[in-house]
CSV table of C-alpha atoms in Angstrom, one decimal:
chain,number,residue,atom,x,y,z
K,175,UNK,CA,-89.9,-22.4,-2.8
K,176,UNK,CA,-88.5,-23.1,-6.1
K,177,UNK,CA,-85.2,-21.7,-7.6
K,178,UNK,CA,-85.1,-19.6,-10.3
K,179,UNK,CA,-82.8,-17.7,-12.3
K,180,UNK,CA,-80.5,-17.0,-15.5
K,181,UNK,CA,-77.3,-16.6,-16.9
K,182,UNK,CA,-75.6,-13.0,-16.3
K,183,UNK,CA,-72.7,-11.4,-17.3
K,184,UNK,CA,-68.9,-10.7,-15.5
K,185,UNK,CA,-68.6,-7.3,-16.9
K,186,UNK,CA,-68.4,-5.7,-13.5
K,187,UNK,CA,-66.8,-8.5,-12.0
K,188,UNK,CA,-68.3,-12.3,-9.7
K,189,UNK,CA,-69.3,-10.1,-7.4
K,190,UNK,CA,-70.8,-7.9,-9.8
K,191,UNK,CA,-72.6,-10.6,-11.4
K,192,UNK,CA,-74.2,-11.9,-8.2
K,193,UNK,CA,-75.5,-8.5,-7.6
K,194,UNK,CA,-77.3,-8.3,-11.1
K,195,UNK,CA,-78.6,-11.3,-10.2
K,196,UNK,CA,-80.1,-10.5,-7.1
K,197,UNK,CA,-81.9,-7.7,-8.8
K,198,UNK,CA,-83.7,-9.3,-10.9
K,199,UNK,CA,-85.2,-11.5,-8.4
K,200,UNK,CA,-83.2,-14.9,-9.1
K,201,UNK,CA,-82.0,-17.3,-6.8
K,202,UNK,CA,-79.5,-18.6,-8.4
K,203,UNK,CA,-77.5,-17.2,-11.8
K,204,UNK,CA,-75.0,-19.2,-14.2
K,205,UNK,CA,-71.8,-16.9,-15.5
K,206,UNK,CA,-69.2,-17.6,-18.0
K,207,UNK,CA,-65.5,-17.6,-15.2
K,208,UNK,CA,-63.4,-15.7,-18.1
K,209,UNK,CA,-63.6,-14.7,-21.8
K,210,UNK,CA,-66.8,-17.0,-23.0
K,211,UNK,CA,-64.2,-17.2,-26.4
K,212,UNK,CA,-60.9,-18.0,-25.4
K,213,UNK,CA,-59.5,-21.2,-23.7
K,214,UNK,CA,-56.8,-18.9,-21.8
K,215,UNK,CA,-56.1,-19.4,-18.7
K,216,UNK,CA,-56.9,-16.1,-16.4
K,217,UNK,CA,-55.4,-14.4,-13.7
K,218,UNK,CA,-58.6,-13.5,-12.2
K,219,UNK,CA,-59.5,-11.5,-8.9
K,220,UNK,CA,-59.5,-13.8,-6.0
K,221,UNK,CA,-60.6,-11.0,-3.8
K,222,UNK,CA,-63.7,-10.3,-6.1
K,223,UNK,CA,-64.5,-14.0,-5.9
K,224,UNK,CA,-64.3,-14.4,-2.2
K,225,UNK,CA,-66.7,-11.4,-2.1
K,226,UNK,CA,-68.9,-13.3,-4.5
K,227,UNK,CA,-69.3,-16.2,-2.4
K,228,UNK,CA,-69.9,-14.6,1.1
K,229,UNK,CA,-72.7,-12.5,-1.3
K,230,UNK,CA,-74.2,-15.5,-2.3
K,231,UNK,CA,-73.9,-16.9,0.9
K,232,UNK,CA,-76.0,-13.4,3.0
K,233,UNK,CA,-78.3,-13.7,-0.3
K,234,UNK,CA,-79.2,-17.4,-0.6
K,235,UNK,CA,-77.9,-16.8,-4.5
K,236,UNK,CA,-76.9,-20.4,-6.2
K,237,UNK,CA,-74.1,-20.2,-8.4
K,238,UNK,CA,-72.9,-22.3,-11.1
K,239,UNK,CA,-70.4,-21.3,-14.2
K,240,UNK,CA,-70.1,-22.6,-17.7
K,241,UNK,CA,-67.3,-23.4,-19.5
K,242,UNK,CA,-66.4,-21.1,-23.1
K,243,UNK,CA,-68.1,-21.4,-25.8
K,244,UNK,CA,-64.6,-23.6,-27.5
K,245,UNK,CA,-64.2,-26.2,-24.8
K,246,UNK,CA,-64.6,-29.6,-25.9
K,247,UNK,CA,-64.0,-33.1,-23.7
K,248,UNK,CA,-63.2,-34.6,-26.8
K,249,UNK,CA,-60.8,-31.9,-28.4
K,250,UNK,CA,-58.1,-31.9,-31.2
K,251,UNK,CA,-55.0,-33.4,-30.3
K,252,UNK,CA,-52.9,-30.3,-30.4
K,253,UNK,CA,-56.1,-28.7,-28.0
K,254,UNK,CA,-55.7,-31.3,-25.3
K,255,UNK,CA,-53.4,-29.9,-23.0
K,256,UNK,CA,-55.2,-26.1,-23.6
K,257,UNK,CA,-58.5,-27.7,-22.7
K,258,UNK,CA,-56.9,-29.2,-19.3
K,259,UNK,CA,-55.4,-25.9,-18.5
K,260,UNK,CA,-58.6,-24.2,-18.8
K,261,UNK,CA,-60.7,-27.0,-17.6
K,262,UNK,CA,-58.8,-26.6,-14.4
K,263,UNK,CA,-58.3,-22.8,-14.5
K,264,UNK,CA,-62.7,-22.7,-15.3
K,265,UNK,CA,-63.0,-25.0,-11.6
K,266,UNK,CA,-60.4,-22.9,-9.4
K,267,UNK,CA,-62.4,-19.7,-10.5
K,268,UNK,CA,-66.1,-21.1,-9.9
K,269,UNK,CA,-64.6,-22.6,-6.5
K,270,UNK,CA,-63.5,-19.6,-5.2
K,271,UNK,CA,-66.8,-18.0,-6.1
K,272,UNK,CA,-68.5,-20.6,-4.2
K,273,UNK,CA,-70.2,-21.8,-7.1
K,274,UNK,CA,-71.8,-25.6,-7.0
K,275,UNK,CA,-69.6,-26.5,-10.5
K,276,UNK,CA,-68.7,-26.1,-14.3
K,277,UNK,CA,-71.4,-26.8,-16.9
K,278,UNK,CA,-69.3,-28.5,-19.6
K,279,UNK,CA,-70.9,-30.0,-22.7
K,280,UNK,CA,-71.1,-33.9,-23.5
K,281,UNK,CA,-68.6,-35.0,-26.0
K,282,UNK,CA,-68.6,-35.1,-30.1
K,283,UNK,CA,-67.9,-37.5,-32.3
K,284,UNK,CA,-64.4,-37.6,-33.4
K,285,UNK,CA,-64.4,-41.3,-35.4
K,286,UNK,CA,-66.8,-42.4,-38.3
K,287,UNK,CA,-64.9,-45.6,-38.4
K,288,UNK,CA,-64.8,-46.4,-34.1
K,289,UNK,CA,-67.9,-45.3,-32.6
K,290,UNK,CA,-66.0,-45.4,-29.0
K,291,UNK,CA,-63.1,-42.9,-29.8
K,292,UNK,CA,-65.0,-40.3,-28.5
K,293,UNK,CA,-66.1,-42.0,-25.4
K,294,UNK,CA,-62.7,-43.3,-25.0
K,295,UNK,CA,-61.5,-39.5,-25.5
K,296,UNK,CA,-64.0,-38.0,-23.0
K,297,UNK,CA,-62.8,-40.4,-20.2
K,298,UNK,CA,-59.1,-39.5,-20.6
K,299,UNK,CA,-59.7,-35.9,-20.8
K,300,UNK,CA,-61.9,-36.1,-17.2
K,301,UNK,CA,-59.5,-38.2,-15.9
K,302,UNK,CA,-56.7,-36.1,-16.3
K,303,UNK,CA,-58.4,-32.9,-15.5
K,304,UNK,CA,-60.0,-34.6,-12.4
K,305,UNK,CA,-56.7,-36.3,-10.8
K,306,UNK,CA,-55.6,-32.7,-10.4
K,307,UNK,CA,-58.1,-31.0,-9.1
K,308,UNK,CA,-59.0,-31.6,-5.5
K,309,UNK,CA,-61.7,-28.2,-4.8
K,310,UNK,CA,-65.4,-28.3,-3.7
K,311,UNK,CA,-66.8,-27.5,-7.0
K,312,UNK,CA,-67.8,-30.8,-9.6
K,313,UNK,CA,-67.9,-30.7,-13.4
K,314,UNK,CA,-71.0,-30.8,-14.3
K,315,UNK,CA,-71.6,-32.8,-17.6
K,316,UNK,CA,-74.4,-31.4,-19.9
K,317,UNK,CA,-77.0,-33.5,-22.5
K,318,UNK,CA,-76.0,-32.7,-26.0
K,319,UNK,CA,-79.1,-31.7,-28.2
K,320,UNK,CA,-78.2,-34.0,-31.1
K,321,UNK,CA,-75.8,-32.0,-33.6
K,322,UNK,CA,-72.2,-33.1,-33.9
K,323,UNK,CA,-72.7,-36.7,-33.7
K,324,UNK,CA,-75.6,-37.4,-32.0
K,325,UNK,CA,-73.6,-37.9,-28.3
K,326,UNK,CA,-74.3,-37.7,-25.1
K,327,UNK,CA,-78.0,-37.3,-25.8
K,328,UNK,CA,-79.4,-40.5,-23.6
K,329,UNK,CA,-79.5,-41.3,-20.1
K,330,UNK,CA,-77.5,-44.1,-20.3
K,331,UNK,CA,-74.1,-42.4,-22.1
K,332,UNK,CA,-74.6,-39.8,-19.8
K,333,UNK,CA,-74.4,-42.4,-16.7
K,334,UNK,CA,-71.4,-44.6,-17.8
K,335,UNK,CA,-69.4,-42.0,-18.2
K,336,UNK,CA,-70.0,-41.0,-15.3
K,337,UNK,CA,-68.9,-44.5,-13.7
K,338,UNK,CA,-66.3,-45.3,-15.9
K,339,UNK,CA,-64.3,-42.4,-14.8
K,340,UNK,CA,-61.6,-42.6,-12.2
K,341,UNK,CA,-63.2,-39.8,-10.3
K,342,UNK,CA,-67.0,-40.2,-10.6
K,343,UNK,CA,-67.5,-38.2,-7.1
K,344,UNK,CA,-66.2,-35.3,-8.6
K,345,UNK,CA,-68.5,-35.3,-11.4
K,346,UNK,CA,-72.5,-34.1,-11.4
K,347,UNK,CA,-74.8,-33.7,-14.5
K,348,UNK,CA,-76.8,-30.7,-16.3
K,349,UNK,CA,-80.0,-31.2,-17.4
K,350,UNK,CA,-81.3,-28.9,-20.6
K,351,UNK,CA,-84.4,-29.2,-21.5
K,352,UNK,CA,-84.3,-27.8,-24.8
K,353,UNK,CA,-81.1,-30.0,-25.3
K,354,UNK,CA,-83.6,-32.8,-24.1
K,355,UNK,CA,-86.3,-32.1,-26.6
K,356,UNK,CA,-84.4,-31.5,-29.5
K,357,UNK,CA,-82.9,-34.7,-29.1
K,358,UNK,CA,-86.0,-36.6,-28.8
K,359,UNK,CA,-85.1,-38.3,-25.3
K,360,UNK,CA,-88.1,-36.4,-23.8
K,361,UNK,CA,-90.8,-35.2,-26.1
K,362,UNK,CA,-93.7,-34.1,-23.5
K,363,UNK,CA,-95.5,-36.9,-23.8
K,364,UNK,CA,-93.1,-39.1,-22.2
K,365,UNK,CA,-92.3,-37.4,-18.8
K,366,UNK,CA,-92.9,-40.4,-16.7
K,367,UNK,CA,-91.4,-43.0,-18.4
K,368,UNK,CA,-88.3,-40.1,-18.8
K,369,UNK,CA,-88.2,-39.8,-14.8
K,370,UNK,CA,-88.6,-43.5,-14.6
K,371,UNK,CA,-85.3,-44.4,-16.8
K,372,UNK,CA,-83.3,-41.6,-15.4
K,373,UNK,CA,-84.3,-42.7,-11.7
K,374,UNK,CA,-83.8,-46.4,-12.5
K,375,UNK,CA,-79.9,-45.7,-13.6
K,376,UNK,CA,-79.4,-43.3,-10.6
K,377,UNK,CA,-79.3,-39.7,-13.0
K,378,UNK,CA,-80.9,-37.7,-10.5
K,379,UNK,CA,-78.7,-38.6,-7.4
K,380,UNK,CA,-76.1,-36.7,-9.3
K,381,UNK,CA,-78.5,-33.6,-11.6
K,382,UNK,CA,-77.1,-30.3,-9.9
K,383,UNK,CA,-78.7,-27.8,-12.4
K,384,UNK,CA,-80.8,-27.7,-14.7
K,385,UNK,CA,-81.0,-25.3,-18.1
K,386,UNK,CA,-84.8,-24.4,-18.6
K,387,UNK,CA,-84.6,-23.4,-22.0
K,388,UNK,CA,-87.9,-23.6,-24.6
K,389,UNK,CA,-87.4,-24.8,-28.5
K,390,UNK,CA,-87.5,-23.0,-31.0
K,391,UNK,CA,-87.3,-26.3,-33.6
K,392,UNK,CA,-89.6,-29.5,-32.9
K,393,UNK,CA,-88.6,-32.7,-30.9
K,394,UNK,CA,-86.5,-34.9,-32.4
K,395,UNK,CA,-85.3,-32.1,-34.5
K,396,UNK,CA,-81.6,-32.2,-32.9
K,397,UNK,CA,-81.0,-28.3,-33.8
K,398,UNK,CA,-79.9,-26.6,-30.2
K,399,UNK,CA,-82.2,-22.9,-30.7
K,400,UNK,CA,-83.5,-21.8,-27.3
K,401,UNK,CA,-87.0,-20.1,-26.6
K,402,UNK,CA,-88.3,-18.2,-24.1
K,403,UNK,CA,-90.3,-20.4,-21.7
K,404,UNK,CA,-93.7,-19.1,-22.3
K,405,UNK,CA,-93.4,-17.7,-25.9
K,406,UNK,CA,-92.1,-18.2,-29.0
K,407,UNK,CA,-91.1,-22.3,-28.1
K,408,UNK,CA,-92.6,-25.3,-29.2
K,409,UNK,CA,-92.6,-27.0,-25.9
K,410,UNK,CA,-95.7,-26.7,-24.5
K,411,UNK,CA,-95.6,-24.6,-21.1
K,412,UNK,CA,-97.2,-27.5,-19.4
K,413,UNK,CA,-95.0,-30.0,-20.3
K,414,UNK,CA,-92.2,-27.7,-18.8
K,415,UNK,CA,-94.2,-27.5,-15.7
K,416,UNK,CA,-94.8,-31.0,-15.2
K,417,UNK,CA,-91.0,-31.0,-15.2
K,418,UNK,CA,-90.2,-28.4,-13.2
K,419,UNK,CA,-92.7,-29.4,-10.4
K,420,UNK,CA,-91.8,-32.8,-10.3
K,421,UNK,CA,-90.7,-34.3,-6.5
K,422,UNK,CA,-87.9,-36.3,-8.0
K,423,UNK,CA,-86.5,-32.6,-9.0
K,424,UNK,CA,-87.3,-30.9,-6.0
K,425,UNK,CA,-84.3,-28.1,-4.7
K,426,UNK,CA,-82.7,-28.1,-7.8
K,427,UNK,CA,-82.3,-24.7,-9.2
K,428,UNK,CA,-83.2,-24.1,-12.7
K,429,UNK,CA,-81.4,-21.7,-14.9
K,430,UNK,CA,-82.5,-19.6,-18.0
K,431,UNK,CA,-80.5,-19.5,-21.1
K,432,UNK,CA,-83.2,-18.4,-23.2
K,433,UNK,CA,-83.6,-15.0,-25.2
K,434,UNK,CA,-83.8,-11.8,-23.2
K,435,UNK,CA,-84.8,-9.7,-26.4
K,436,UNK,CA,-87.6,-11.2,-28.3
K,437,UNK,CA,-90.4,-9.4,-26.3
K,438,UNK,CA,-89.4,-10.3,-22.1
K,439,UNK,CA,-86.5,-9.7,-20.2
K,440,UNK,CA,-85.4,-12.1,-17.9
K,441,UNK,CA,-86.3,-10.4,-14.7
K,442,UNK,CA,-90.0,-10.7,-16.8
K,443,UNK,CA,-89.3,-14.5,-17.2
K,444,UNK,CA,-88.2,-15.4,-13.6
K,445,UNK,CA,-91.2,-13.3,-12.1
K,446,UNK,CA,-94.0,-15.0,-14.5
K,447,UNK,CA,-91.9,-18.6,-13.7
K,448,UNK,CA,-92.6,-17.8,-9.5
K,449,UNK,CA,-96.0,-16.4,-10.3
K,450,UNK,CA,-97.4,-19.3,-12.0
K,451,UNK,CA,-95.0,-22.3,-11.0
K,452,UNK,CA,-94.4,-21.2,-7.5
């Protein structure tokens, strides 16, 4: 059986969350660990999180957080140690929920004038948030749509990082597909020769989620607008299903972050999804 699901909130708490989740029939849910503003570091309720976990664990829930909205791996200089903190502060949280990782977003550009600050940037920041941190739960690096640079939007970037850090066991990828499309490296038309590259460099050893988001802006486009999955997008729903269904995917859980008011909730959403894609 596939897995299904979407992000929810943390108003009532992790273990809140998980229980939201449950009823409205996901297997899995994605949740922002603190404020989805604020790189602070939080005092949160380790109790609540252990409760979370052994929830998960009775329910067969999946759980994986995403970082705030500000977080950056290639951040301002007077950000750097703030991002670390939180970084670190985001993977104790999602640990102790029991949660698989920490979404966290490819990478901008920082240099017009060196194209390979930014990478150079990225690897110091993983490094130095990944020689502290010694927990079950992997950062899990996410394709960028396009805006900002145009980084982290191929297969390979996304793979040498990946390599090239000091800790590459302690690091996993997140697949968007709107991210995906909007950046052109997978347009519909190309889903074999898309599996083909990202099997050949060894992506999908390593995918841990995936974001199964529609487009509200055409391939290529590089503007980041999700869609619901079987309205209002301009990915055709076959397309997504010819991704979803594919064996080289098979037992990852796929997450909704699309729209759950333009005309279907997202217990609506992750019903129709079982009901037609299984």
């Amino acid at each position: 059986m596939m897995i299904f699901g979407c992000h929810v909130s943390i108003r009532n708490g992790y273990t809140g969350a998980a229980k939201v989740a449950a009823s409205l029939g996901a297997a899995a849910f994605q949740y922002f660990p603190k404020n989805p503003r604020s790189l602070s570091v939080k005092d949160f309720d380790r109790g609540d999180a252990t409760s979370c976990m052994e929830f998960c664990q009775k329910h067969n829930l999946v759980s994986v957080a995403h970082t705030p909205y500000s977080t950056s791996l290639t951040p301002s200089e007077d950000k750097k140690e703030l991002t670390i903190a939180s970084l670190l502060n985001d993977l104790e949280i999602a640990d102790s929920c029991g949660s698989i990782g920490v979404v966290v977003h490819f990478g901008s550009q920082i240099s017009k004038n060196d194209p390979l600050a930014s990478y150079h940037l990225m690897l110091e920041m993983l490094n130095s948030v990944l020689s502290q941190w010694d927990g079950q739960c992997l950062l899990l690096i996410e394709n960028n749509a396009g805006t900002k640079g145009a980084l982290g939007t191929t297969f390979e970037e996304l793979v040498q990082i990946r390599n090239l850090a000091d800790y590459p066991e302690k690091i996993g990828f997140c697949l968007d597909t709107c991210h995906m499309f909007a950046s052109g490296l997978w347009n519909g038309e190309n889903t074999e020769e898309f599996f083909s590259k990202g099997e050949e460099l060894d992506y999908f050893d390593h995918l841990k989620i995936i974001h199964l988001n529609n487009s509200k802006y055409p391939t290529g486009s590089k503007k980041d607008r999700h869609a619901n999955v079987f309205q209002n997008g301009l990915i055709k729903a076959k397309f997504l299903q010819e991704i979803a269904t594919s064996p080289i995917v098979k037992d990852i859980p796929f997450v909704l972050e699309t729209p759950d008011d333009e005309g279907i909730s997202h217990e609506e959403e992750i019903m129709q999804l079982y009901q037609k894609w299984g």
